[in-house]
Structure formats: C-alpha cells, structure tokens
mmCIF file of C-alpha atoms in Angstrom:
data_model
loop_
_atom_site.group_PDB
_atom_site.id
_atom_site.type_symbol
_atom_site.label_atom_id
_atom_site.label_comp_id
_atom_site.label_asym_id
_atom_site.label_seq_id
_atom_site.Cartn_x
_atom_site.Cartn_y
_atom_site.Cartn_z
ATOM 1 C CA MET A 1 5.152 44.203 -62.991
ATOM 2 C CA THR A 2 2.865 41.266 -63.757
ATOM 3 C CA GLU A 3 4.796 38.145 -64.683
ATOM 4 C CA ARG A 4 4.454 34.390 -64.756
ATOM 5 C CA THR A 5 6.469 31.666 -63.090
ATOM 6 C CA LEU A 6 6.392 27.894 -62.827
ATOM 7 C CA ALA A 7 5.836 26.077 -59.558
ATOM 8 C CA ILE A 8 5.835 22.358 -58.839
ATOM 9 C CA ILE A 9 4.388 20.727 -55.757
ATOM 10 C CA LYS A 10 6.835 17.841 -55.328
ATOM 11 C CA PRO A 11 6.166 14.176 -54.454
ATOM 12 C CA ASP A 12 6.896 14.617 -50.728
ATOM 13 C CA ALA A 13 4.332 17.420 -50.351
ATOM 14 C CA MET A 14 1.843 15.404 -52.405
ATOM 15 C CA ALA A 15 2.285 12.432 -50.048
ATOM 16 C CA LYS A 16 1.619 14.750 -47.078
ATOM 17 C CA HIS A 17 -1.614 16.031 -48.702
ATOM 18 C CA ALA A 18 -0.290 19.593 -48.641
ATOM 19 C CA ILE A 19 -1.633 20.657 -52.061
ATOM 20 C CA GLY A 20 -4.468 22.777 -50.691
ATOM 21 C CA ASP A 21 -2.311 24.595 -48.159
ATOM 22 C CA ILE A 22 0.404 25.346 -50.727
ATOM 23 C CA ILE A 23 -2.044 26.661 -53.341
ATOM 24 C CA GLN A 24 -3.764 28.738 -50.658
ATOM 25 C CA ARG A 25 -0.378 30.290 -49.816
ATOM 26 C CA TYR A 26 0.190 31.167 -53.488
ATOM 27 C CA GLU A 27 -3.237 32.749 -53.803
ATOM 28 C CA GLY A 28 -2.899 34.579 -50.483
ATOM 29 C CA ALA A 29 0.284 36.177 -51.786
ATOM 30 C CA GLY A 30 -1.443 37.341 -54.970
ATOM 31 C CA LEU A 31 -0.100 34.563 -57.202
ATOM 32 C CA HIS A 32 -2.968 33.202 -59.247
ATOM 33 C CA PRO A 33 -2.785 29.779 -60.932
ATOM 34 C CA ILE A 34 -3.539 30.230 -64.628
ATOM 35 C CA ALA A 35 -2.585 26.666 -65.610
ATOM 36 C CA MET A 36 -2.375 23.583 -63.438
ATOM 37 C CA LYS A 37 -2.140 19.826 -63.848
ATOM 38 C CA MET A 38 -1.357 16.774 -61.807
ATOM 39 C CA THR A 39 1.036 14.368 -63.479
ATOM 40 C CA LYS A 40 3.604 11.683 -62.788
ATOM 41 C CA LEU A 41 6.949 12.470 -64.376
ATOM 42 C CA SER A 42 8.935 9.714 -66.001
ATOM 43 C CA LYS A 43 12.650 9.643 -65.254
ATOM 44 C CA GLU A 44 13.176 10.953 -68.812
ATOM 45 C CA ASP A 45 10.720 13.837 -68.212
ATOM 46 C CA ALA A 46 12.593 14.803 -65.049
ATOM 47 C CA GLU A 47 15.977 14.543 -66.814
ATOM 48 C CA GLY A 48 14.751 16.862 -69.577
ATOM 49 C CA PHE A 49 13.340 19.366 -67.119
ATOM 50 C CA TYR A 50 16.482 19.411 -64.951
ATOM 51 C CA ALA A 51 18.937 19.124 -67.884
ATOM 52 C CA VAL A 52 20.723 22.289 -66.725
ATOM 53 C CA HIS A 53 21.918 20.271 -63.702
ATOM 54 C CA ARG A 54 23.056 17.207 -65.695
ATOM 55 C CA LYS A 55 26.716 17.501 -64.610
ATOM 56 C CA ARG A 56 25.896 18.163 -60.941
ATOM 57 C CA PRO A 57 26.404 15.315 -58.440
ATOM 58 C CA PHE A 58 22.751 15.401 -57.304
ATOM 59 C CA PHE A 59 21.245 15.151 -60.822
ATOM 60 C CA HIS A 60 20.374 11.443 -60.887
ATOM 61 C CA ASP A 61 19.003 11.380 -57.333
ATOM 62 C CA LEU A 62 16.909 14.478 -58.056
ATOM 63 C CA CYS A 63 15.455 12.978 -61.234
ATOM 64 C CA THR A 64 14.724 9.663 -59.525
ATOM 65 C CA TYR A 65 13.005 11.503 -56.671
ATOM 66 C CA MET A 66 10.921 13.710 -58.988
ATOM 67 C CA ALA A 67 9.729 10.580 -60.824
ATOM 68 C CA SER A 68 8.873 8.793 -57.552
ATOM 69 C CA GLY A 69 5.287 10.026 -57.259
ATOM 70 C CA PRO A 70 2.724 12.464 -58.611
ATOM 71 C CA VAL A 71 3.387 16.197 -58.782
ATOM 72 C CA VAL A 72 1.228 19.249 -59.391
ATOM 73 C CA VAL A 73 2.659 21.666 -61.944
ATOM 74 C CA LEU A 74 1.341 25.234 -61.975
ATOM 75 C CA VAL A 75 1.867 28.475 -63.812
ATOM 76 C CA LEU A 76 1.433 31.324 -61.357
ATOM 77 C CA GLU A 77 0.729 34.890 -62.437
ATOM 78 C CA GLY A 78 1.026 38.055 -60.403
ATOM 79 C CA ASP A 79 3.103 41.102 -59.596
ATOM 80 C CA ASN A 80 6.781 40.109 -59.370
ATOM 81 C CA ALA A 81 5.702 36.456 -59.450
ATOM 82 C CA ILE A 82 9.210 34.972 -59.618
ATOM 83 C CA THR A 83 10.584 36.846 -56.610
ATOM 84 C CA LYS A 84 7.359 36.525 -54.642
ATOM 85 C CA ASN A 85 7.265 32.752 -55.207
ATOM 86 C CA ARG A 86 10.941 32.367 -54.247
ATOM 87 C CA ASP A 87 10.232 34.263 -51.011
ATOM 88 C CA LEU A 88 7.183 32.079 -50.273
ATOM 89 C CA MET A 89 9.190 28.898 -50.870
ATOM 90 C CA GLY A 90 12.066 29.702 -48.526
ATOM 91 C CA ALA A 91 15.615 28.353 -48.633
ATOM 92 C CA THR A 92 16.318 25.099 -50.489
ATOM 93 C CA ASP A 93 17.232 23.423 -47.202
ATOM 94 C CA PRO A 94 14.053 23.437 -45.087
ATOM 95 C CA LYS A 95 16.182 23.553 -41.925
ATOM 96 C CA LYS A 96 17.536 26.928 -43.095
ATOM 97 C CA ALA A 97 14.234 28.242 -44.466
ATOM 98 C CA GLU A 98 12.598 31.152 -42.694
ATOM 99 C CA ALA A 99 9.752 30.145 -40.382
ATOM 100 C CA GLY A 100 6.382 30.107 -42.125
ATOM 101 C CA THR A 101 7.751 29.545 -45.627
ATOM 102 C CA ILE A 102 6.453 26.580 -47.630
ATOM 103 C CA ARG A 103 9.700 24.655 -47.276
ATOM 104 C CA ALA A 104 9.989 25.337 -43.533
ATOM 105 C CA VAL A 105 6.440 24.061 -43.020
ATOM 106 C CA HIS A 106 6.276 21.182 -45.519
ATOM 107 C CA GLY A 107 9.866 20.306 -46.505
ATOM 108 C CA ALA A 108 11.841 17.429 -45.000
ATOM 109 C CA SER A 109 15.279 17.695 -46.648
ATOM 110 C CA ILE A 110 17.200 19.520 -49.361
ATOM 111 C CA GLU A 111 15.809 17.056 -51.916
ATOM 112 C CA ALA A 112 12.339 16.520 -50.417
ATOM 113 C CA ASN A 113 11.697 20.231 -49.977
ATOM 114 C CA ALA A 114 8.025 20.354 -51.008
ATOM 115 C CA VAL A 115 8.155 22.751 -53.971
ATOM 116 C CA HIS A 116 10.106 23.911 -56.998
ATOM 117 C CA GLY A 117 9.994 27.431 -58.389
ATOM 118 C CA SER A 118 11.640 29.145 -61.335
ATOM 119 C CA ASP A 119 14.608 31.293 -60.333
ATOM 120 C CA ALA A 120 14.722 33.811 -63.206
ATOM 121 C CA THR A 121 12.715 35.074 -66.181
ATOM 122 C CA GLU A 122 14.624 32.926 -68.694
ATOM 123 C CA THR A 123 14.285 29.827 -66.518
ATOM 124 C CA ALA A 124 10.559 30.473 -66.068
ATOM 125 C CA GLN A 125 10.084 30.718 -69.837
ATOM 126 C CA PHE A 126 11.805 27.363 -70.414
ATOM 127 C CA GLU A 127 10.036 25.667 -67.510
ATOM 128 C CA MET A 128 6.554 26.915 -68.391
ATOM 129 C CA GLY A 129 7.086 25.860 -72.001
ATOM 130 C CA TYR A 130 8.262 22.414 -70.886
ATOM 131 C CA PHE A 131 4.940 21.652 -69.204
ATOM 132 C CA PHE A 132 2.539 24.091 -70.886
ATOM 133 C CA PRO A 133 3.686 24.684 -74.478
ATOM 134 C CA GLU A 134 0.250 26.099 -75.311
ATOM 135 C CA LEU A 135 1.048 29.173 -73.166
ATOM 136 C CA LYS A 136 3.926 30.330 -75.371
#
C-alpha cells in the first residue's frame, strides 16, 4: 500500500553533513521524497510540532534541541512508508539501534538521534500538514 510519512533530518545529523547519506538510504529503500525543505525551527515551531509530548519530562529539552540548528523536513512516499521508515531509522536510542540503521550510524544519543519519523497514519497526517499544508 502506497502511503506518505514525514521525516526530519535533525540538527545533529545536519552538523555531521549526513544529509546525502540519509536521503540515499530513503531512496534505496523505495521511499521517494515528494516534498523537502531545509529550515530552522523556532522554539515555538518545535513546541507546536511536539505538542503531544508537552507534559513529558523531555519536552523542553527536545524543543530546545530541535531549534538549535537547521533541519531538513521531507515527505516520503512509498509502499508501507511509515513502517519502512521506522525500520530504517532504528531504535530511538542509537546504542540500542540495529547495526546499519540510520540512528546506529549517525545518532549520538536518545535526543541527538539523527532523524525523526512519523509513527502512525494519524501522526503522519498531522506532521505532514504542519510543515507542508499544501499537500493536504
């Protein structure tokens, strides 16, 4: 089933110049970028995007981190895009991520873990609309 998902290349991966490798991994897995932009999130942008986590203890640190440098935001399209992207990313903690996954290769910590990806259809719809309202 062809579907769409949102991916973000986070500030730590941007600082490591890993954009090309990460996009190549998406494309190699059959996930094609249909929308992409580089941006710098404000703290308010990050707070709006991660609002679902507002009551979690990591919320403020996460938002501060996501606003700390540029990011690349992409909409990926392909068969089972959400699941495929989650598999490519690996576990949230890069130390626990399977070898060869994006987070195992490029992540440094639970927070600085290189990439974000939508975790469900409903989440993907919200997240894609947050950055690419023209795709709705």
